[in-house]
Amino acid sequence: MDLSYGPEYDAFRADLQAFLSQSWPPHGNEADLDARQQQQHFISKAVAAGYMHRNILAKYGGSEQPADPLREAIIGEEMEASGAPWRLGAQGVGMIVPTLLEVGAEWQREQFVEPTLKGEYVWCQGYSEPGAGSDLASLRSTARLEGDEWVINGHKIWTSDAQDASYMFGMFRTEPEAAKHAGISYLLLKMDQPGIDVRPLRQLTGAVHFNEVFFDNVRTPANWIVGERGQGWQVARVNLKYERNLGGGGHTRRSYHALVDLARRTTRGGRPAVEDPEIRDRLAAIECRVRCIETSRMRSLSAVANREEDKVGLSMLVGKLYQTDTSELIVRLAYDLIGSDGLLAPTDATWGIRSQGRSSDWVDQYLFSLGGAIAAGSSNIQRNIIGERGLGLPRDLRAS
Amino acid sequence: MHFGLTEEQDLLQNTVRDFAASEVPAARLREIFEEGSGYDDSIWRAASEIGVTGLFVPERYGGVDLSLLDLALVFECLGEYAVPGPFLGHSLATLALVTGGSDAQRERWLPGLASGEIIGSFAIAEGDAIWDPEDWALRIEGGVASGAKDFVEHATGAKLFVVGASDGQLALVEADADGVSVTATEGLDRTRSLGRVSFDGAAADVLPGGPAAADAVADAGRILLAADAFGGAWKLIRATVEYTLTRVQYGTPVAQFQGVKHQLANLAAEAEPMRGLIWYAAHAFDHIEKERAHSAAVAKSHITDGAVDIARACVELHGGIGFTWECDVQFWLKRALFDRTWLGSPAWHRRRIANLGGL
């Protein structure tokens, strides 16, 4: 065991901290720009300094740095701590960029990657449909080739950022005669065009983050296909391997600290709640789970850095389910701590770290946590995956 | 940065697993469990031969001079195979001498303890299971001990007791000294025997580093119990996976049913994140003293509590057979209950976590 990053990395962290204190928050003329412009300025500086888009070639707008999981982990920690707007839409940088770089045509990389990295292009993802959730390959939205254009019809759902997006990447059925998975192609399309109808979906917290998208003879050029016809399912799987849960841990720790802070500010029987034996017991039990998440994250980081990924397969497999359950314990205790303020309407919050510690913020987080067991692979699907891939249990019986 | 096991540590675990697989096959474990002695001389000797009894002991006293992390990795394997024997009490007695003994005391006792010829035990609980060094009441005055200790591992077979006394003192008392009397207690976990040891003016040799060592040894014990419970929990999950793959109902292995599959997945999702807690706590014991007590309490409370939950679910998943005396699942259920209770309950440790963590 060696828990230190070593002098080389400590120096790297110090340089990064110095860079961040110079670059964020913005000062001088930049302070007057709008949030989006401020973000773009920050990102271009961070790329120039080699702190963002490290694994992407300079010709596509990246900073072309050698792969180094520890440096990437340090960047994640320090960027989060600084509050700088380094996170771009997950759909663009996290999904379409790696997909295009791996299987896209050269012209597609040149046209789409750099503006996406700069935050100029916002993407949304057209995967789920009303009848295709966990069973995604049963999707029914179609694209038909007419001359040099695809003509798209159908209906996508749970589409985050669709109202702001300049482009969508998605899966559409192009080979209606082919078997389920083999009939799907991966297409790109412009969101600002006739025939696209974006309808917001209000979630039970009251906030609006995702949408339904309806397609009525929507058009996209024939060469805006990624990969070959009928290979959309394989293309969509490309970015799965980029999903490494190395950033986790920090968020749960911050939630736990906010919870402890709440326990200090609220009372039970006229005393601070944090002095109540039952509250202390529940806090300590949660602390143990937070430590499990943090040490699991350390294991993953170490395994990637030392090329021992095979040793953390199961740990990574159970991560999402465990994190979901732990987040629920945190908000359940918070909801108990706010007492009758639990009758208040939730704060109308946005994504990300939203809480200012008000009771209505905790009501929002309490309700928001219900989505954790549903989004990005539901908890029951996680259990199937853990059972099948982690424990070698048989696949479900399926209706054919 | 490396938060993982070395090749040597993988090899150590493989060595212990090989020993356990050959010395403690299921049939032999069943025999020992039925006898209820919690001890087997040939197993103890075989364990000594691969260095388990002297793992933490410096080389000049005949030991292997490894770390607590290594010892915890060994205990994970002992838990996996439910290896019968007083490994816990012996390791803690040894650890007390290594960390709190004088040169003369170490010289006198460590070689025999390391080789396994002398079996040591750690006698600390009093009355209603008082596990905290602050609460020990046994008196040592004028070089003799008066009082009694309960739930002492292998009390009837140990040759040397490390005894916890008032003010967190530790003292050595030989089992055959005048004034020592031992009675066996019928314990729940039949792979580890317990007894009561009474001291009526028995000669006691106080360890000079006692009070500091007492806290450290208790923390070490908590980490080792957590490791034992963790190894047992994974053993049970794997055994239950095997069982559900072979048990057929409605014309198919019951593992095919989501009710069963998801229950097993939940157990795996609870168990695997525990691994880092053991590593971290053991590493803190070895290298980060200010985090030692807190991380040991986290590992002990979370893992031994969770291991009992896992064992209960594994009994359930075995159906009617799981509820019978014939079914081996009970070995690990009872071992988990021992691990949960010895050295303090999860709830008691959560109180300590809250206090130590500044809540």
Coordinates of C-alpha atoms in Angstrom, one line a residue, chain A residues 117-291:
Chain A
L117 CA -14.9 20.3 -26.8
K118 CA -15.1 24.1 -26.6
G119 CA -18.7 24.0 -25.5
E120 CA -20.0 25.5 -28.7
Y121 CA -22.0 22.4 -29.7
V122 CA -24.5 21.0 -27.2
W123 CA -25.6 17.4 -27.8
C124 CA -28.6 15.3 -26.8
Q125 CA -28.9 11.6 -26.9
G126 CA -31.7 9.8 -28.8
Y127 CA -31.8 6.3 -27.3
S128 CA -34.8 5.6 -25.0
E129 CA -38.3 5.4 -26.4
P130 CA -41.6 5.0 -24.6
G131 CA -41.5 1.3 -25.5
A132 CA -37.8 0.9 -25.2
G133 CA -36.3 1.5 -21.8
S134 CA -34.3 -1.3 -20.2
D135 CA -34.9 -3.3 -23.4
L136 CA -33.4 -0.6 -25.5
A137 CA -32.9 -2.7 -28.7
S138 CA -36.7 -2.9 -29.1
L139 CA -36.7 0.8 -30.2
R140 CA -39.0 1.6 -33.1
S141 CA -38.2 5.1 -34.4
T142 CA -37.3 4.7 -38.0
A143 CA -34.9 6.3 -40.6
R144 CA -35.5 5.6 -44.3
L145 CA -33.0 6.5 -46.9
E146 CA -34.5 8.8 -49.6
G147 CA -31.9 9.9 -52.1
D148 CA -29.1 11.5 -50.2
E149 CA -31.0 12.0 -47.0
W150 CA -32.4 9.9 -44.1
V151 CA -36.0 10.6 -43.3
I152 CA -36.7 10.1 -39.6
N153 CA -40.0 9.4 -37.8
G154 CA -40.7 8.4 -34.3
H155 CA -40.5 9.4 -30.7
K156 CA -37.7 9.5 -28.2
I157 CA -38.0 10.2 -24.5
W158 CA -36.0 11.1 -21.3
T159 CA -33.9 13.3 -23.6
S160 CA -31.8 15.6 -21.4
D161 CA -30.8 19.0 -22.8
A162 CA -33.0 18.5 -26.0
Q163 CA -34.3 22.1 -25.6
D164 CA -30.7 23.5 -25.7
A165 CA -29.1 21.0 -28.0
S166 CA -27.7 21.9 -31.4
Y167 CA -27.4 18.2 -32.4
M168 CA -28.6 14.8 -31.5
F169 CA -26.9 11.4 -31.8
G170 CA -29.2 8.5 -31.6
M171 CA -30.2 5.0 -32.7
F172 CA -32.9 4.5 -35.3
R173 CA -34.3 1.5 -37.1
T174 CA -33.0 1.5 -40.6
E175 CA -33.3 -2.2 -41.6
P176 CA -36.9 -3.1 -40.7
E177 CA -36.4 -6.7 -42.0
A178 CA -33.3 -7.4 -39.9
A179 CA -33.3 -9.0 -36.5
K180 CA -33.8 -6.8 -33.5
H181 CA -30.2 -5.6 -32.8
A182 CA -29.1 -5.8 -36.4
G183 CA -31.7 -3.4 -37.7
I184 CA -30.4 -0.3 -35.9
S185 CA -28.1 2.5 -37.3
Y186 CA -26.4 5.3 -35.4
L187 CA -27.2 8.7 -36.9
L188 CA -26.4 12.4 -36.2
L189 CA -29.0 15.1 -36.9
K190 CA -29.5 18.8 -36.5
M191 CA -32.1 19.8 -33.8
D192 CA -33.0 23.1 -35.3
Q193 CA -35.2 22.0 -38.2
P194 CA -38.8 21.5 -39.2
G195 CA -40.5 18.3 -38.0
I196 CA -38.8 18.2 -34.6
D197 CA -41.0 18.8 -31.7
V198 CA -39.4 19.0 -28.3
R199 CA -41.9 18.8 -25.4
P200 CA -40.6 19.2 -21.8
L201 CA -41.3 16.5 -19.3
R202 CA -41.8 17.8 -15.8
Q203 CA -40.4 15.4 -13.1
L204 CA -42.0 14.8 -9.7
T205 CA -39.6 17.3 -8.1
G206 CA -41.4 19.9 -10.2
A207 CA -38.2 20.8 -12.2
V208 CA -37.8 20.3 -16.0
H209 CA -34.6 18.6 -17.2
F210 CA -35.6 16.2 -19.9
N211 CA -38.0 16.0 -22.8
E212 CA -39.8 14.0 -25.3
V213 CA -38.7 14.5 -28.8
F214 CA -41.1 13.8 -31.7
F215 CA -39.8 13.3 -35.3
D216 CA -42.1 14.0 -38.3
N217 CA -40.2 13.5 -41.5
V218 CA -37.0 15.0 -40.0
R219 CA -34.1 15.0 -42.4
T220 CA -30.4 14.4 -42.0
P221 CA -27.7 13.8 -44.7
A222 CA -27.0 10.3 -45.8
N223 CA -23.4 10.5 -44.6
W224 CA -24.3 11.6 -41.1
I225 CA -24.3 7.9 -40.1
V226 CA -21.6 6.7 -37.7
G227 CA -20.4 3.3 -38.6
E228 CA -22.2 1.1 -41.2
R229 CA -25.9 0.6 -41.7
G230 CA -27.2 -1.9 -39.2
Q231 CA -24.2 -1.5 -36.8
G232 CA -25.8 1.1 -34.6
W233 CA -26.0 -1.2 -31.6
Q234 CA -22.2 -1.9 -31.7
V235 CA -21.4 1.8 -32.2
A236 CA -23.5 2.7 -29.1
R237 CA -21.5 0.2 -27.1
V238 CA -18.2 1.9 -27.9
N239 CA -18.6 4.6 -25.3
L240 CA -19.6 2.1 -22.6
K241 CA -15.9 1.3 -22.1
Y242 CA -15.2 4.9 -21.4
E243 CA -17.5 4.7 -18.4
R244 CA -15.0 4.5 -15.5
N245 CA -16.2 5.4 -12.2
L246 CA -13.1 7.3 -11.0
G247 CA -14.7 10.6 -10.2
G248 CA -17.1 9.1 -7.6
G249 CA -16.7 9.5 -3.8
G250 CA -16.3 13.2 -3.6
H251 CA -19.9 13.9 -4.2
T252 CA -21.1 11.4 -1.6
R253 CA -18.6 12.8 0.9
R254 CA -19.9 16.4 0.3
S255 CA -23.5 15.2 0.7
Y256 CA -22.5 13.5 4.0
H257 CA -20.9 16.7 5.2
A258 CA -24.0 18.7 4.4
L259 CA -26.0 16.1 6.3
V260 CA -23.7 16.4 9.4
D261 CA -24.1 20.2 9.1
L262 CA -27.8 19.8 9.0
A263 CA -27.7 17.6 12.2
R264 CA -25.8 20.4 13.9
R265 CA -28.3 23.1 12.9
T266 CA -31.5 21.2 13.7
T267 CA -32.7 20.1 17.1
R268 CA -34.2 17.2 18.9
G269 CA -35.7 17.6 22.3
G270 CA -34.3 21.1 22.6
R271 CA -30.7 19.9 21.9
P272 CA -28.8 19.8 18.6
A273 CA -29.8 16.7 16.7
V274 CA -26.2 15.7 16.3
E275 CA -26.2 15.0 20.1
D276 CA -29.1 12.6 19.9
P277 CA -28.0 8.9 20.2
E278 CA -30.2 7.7 17.4
I279 CA -29.0 10.4 15.0
R280 CA -25.4 9.7 15.9
D281 CA -26.0 6.0 15.2
R282 CA -27.4 6.7 11.8
L283 CA -24.7 9.2 10.9
A284 CA -22.0 6.7 11.9
A285 CA -23.6 3.9 9.8
I286 CA -23.7 6.3 6.8
E287 CA -20.1 7.3 7.4
C288 CA -19.1 3.6 7.1
R289 CA -20.8 3.4 3.7
V290 CA -19.2 6.6 2.6
R291 CA -15.8 5.1 3.5

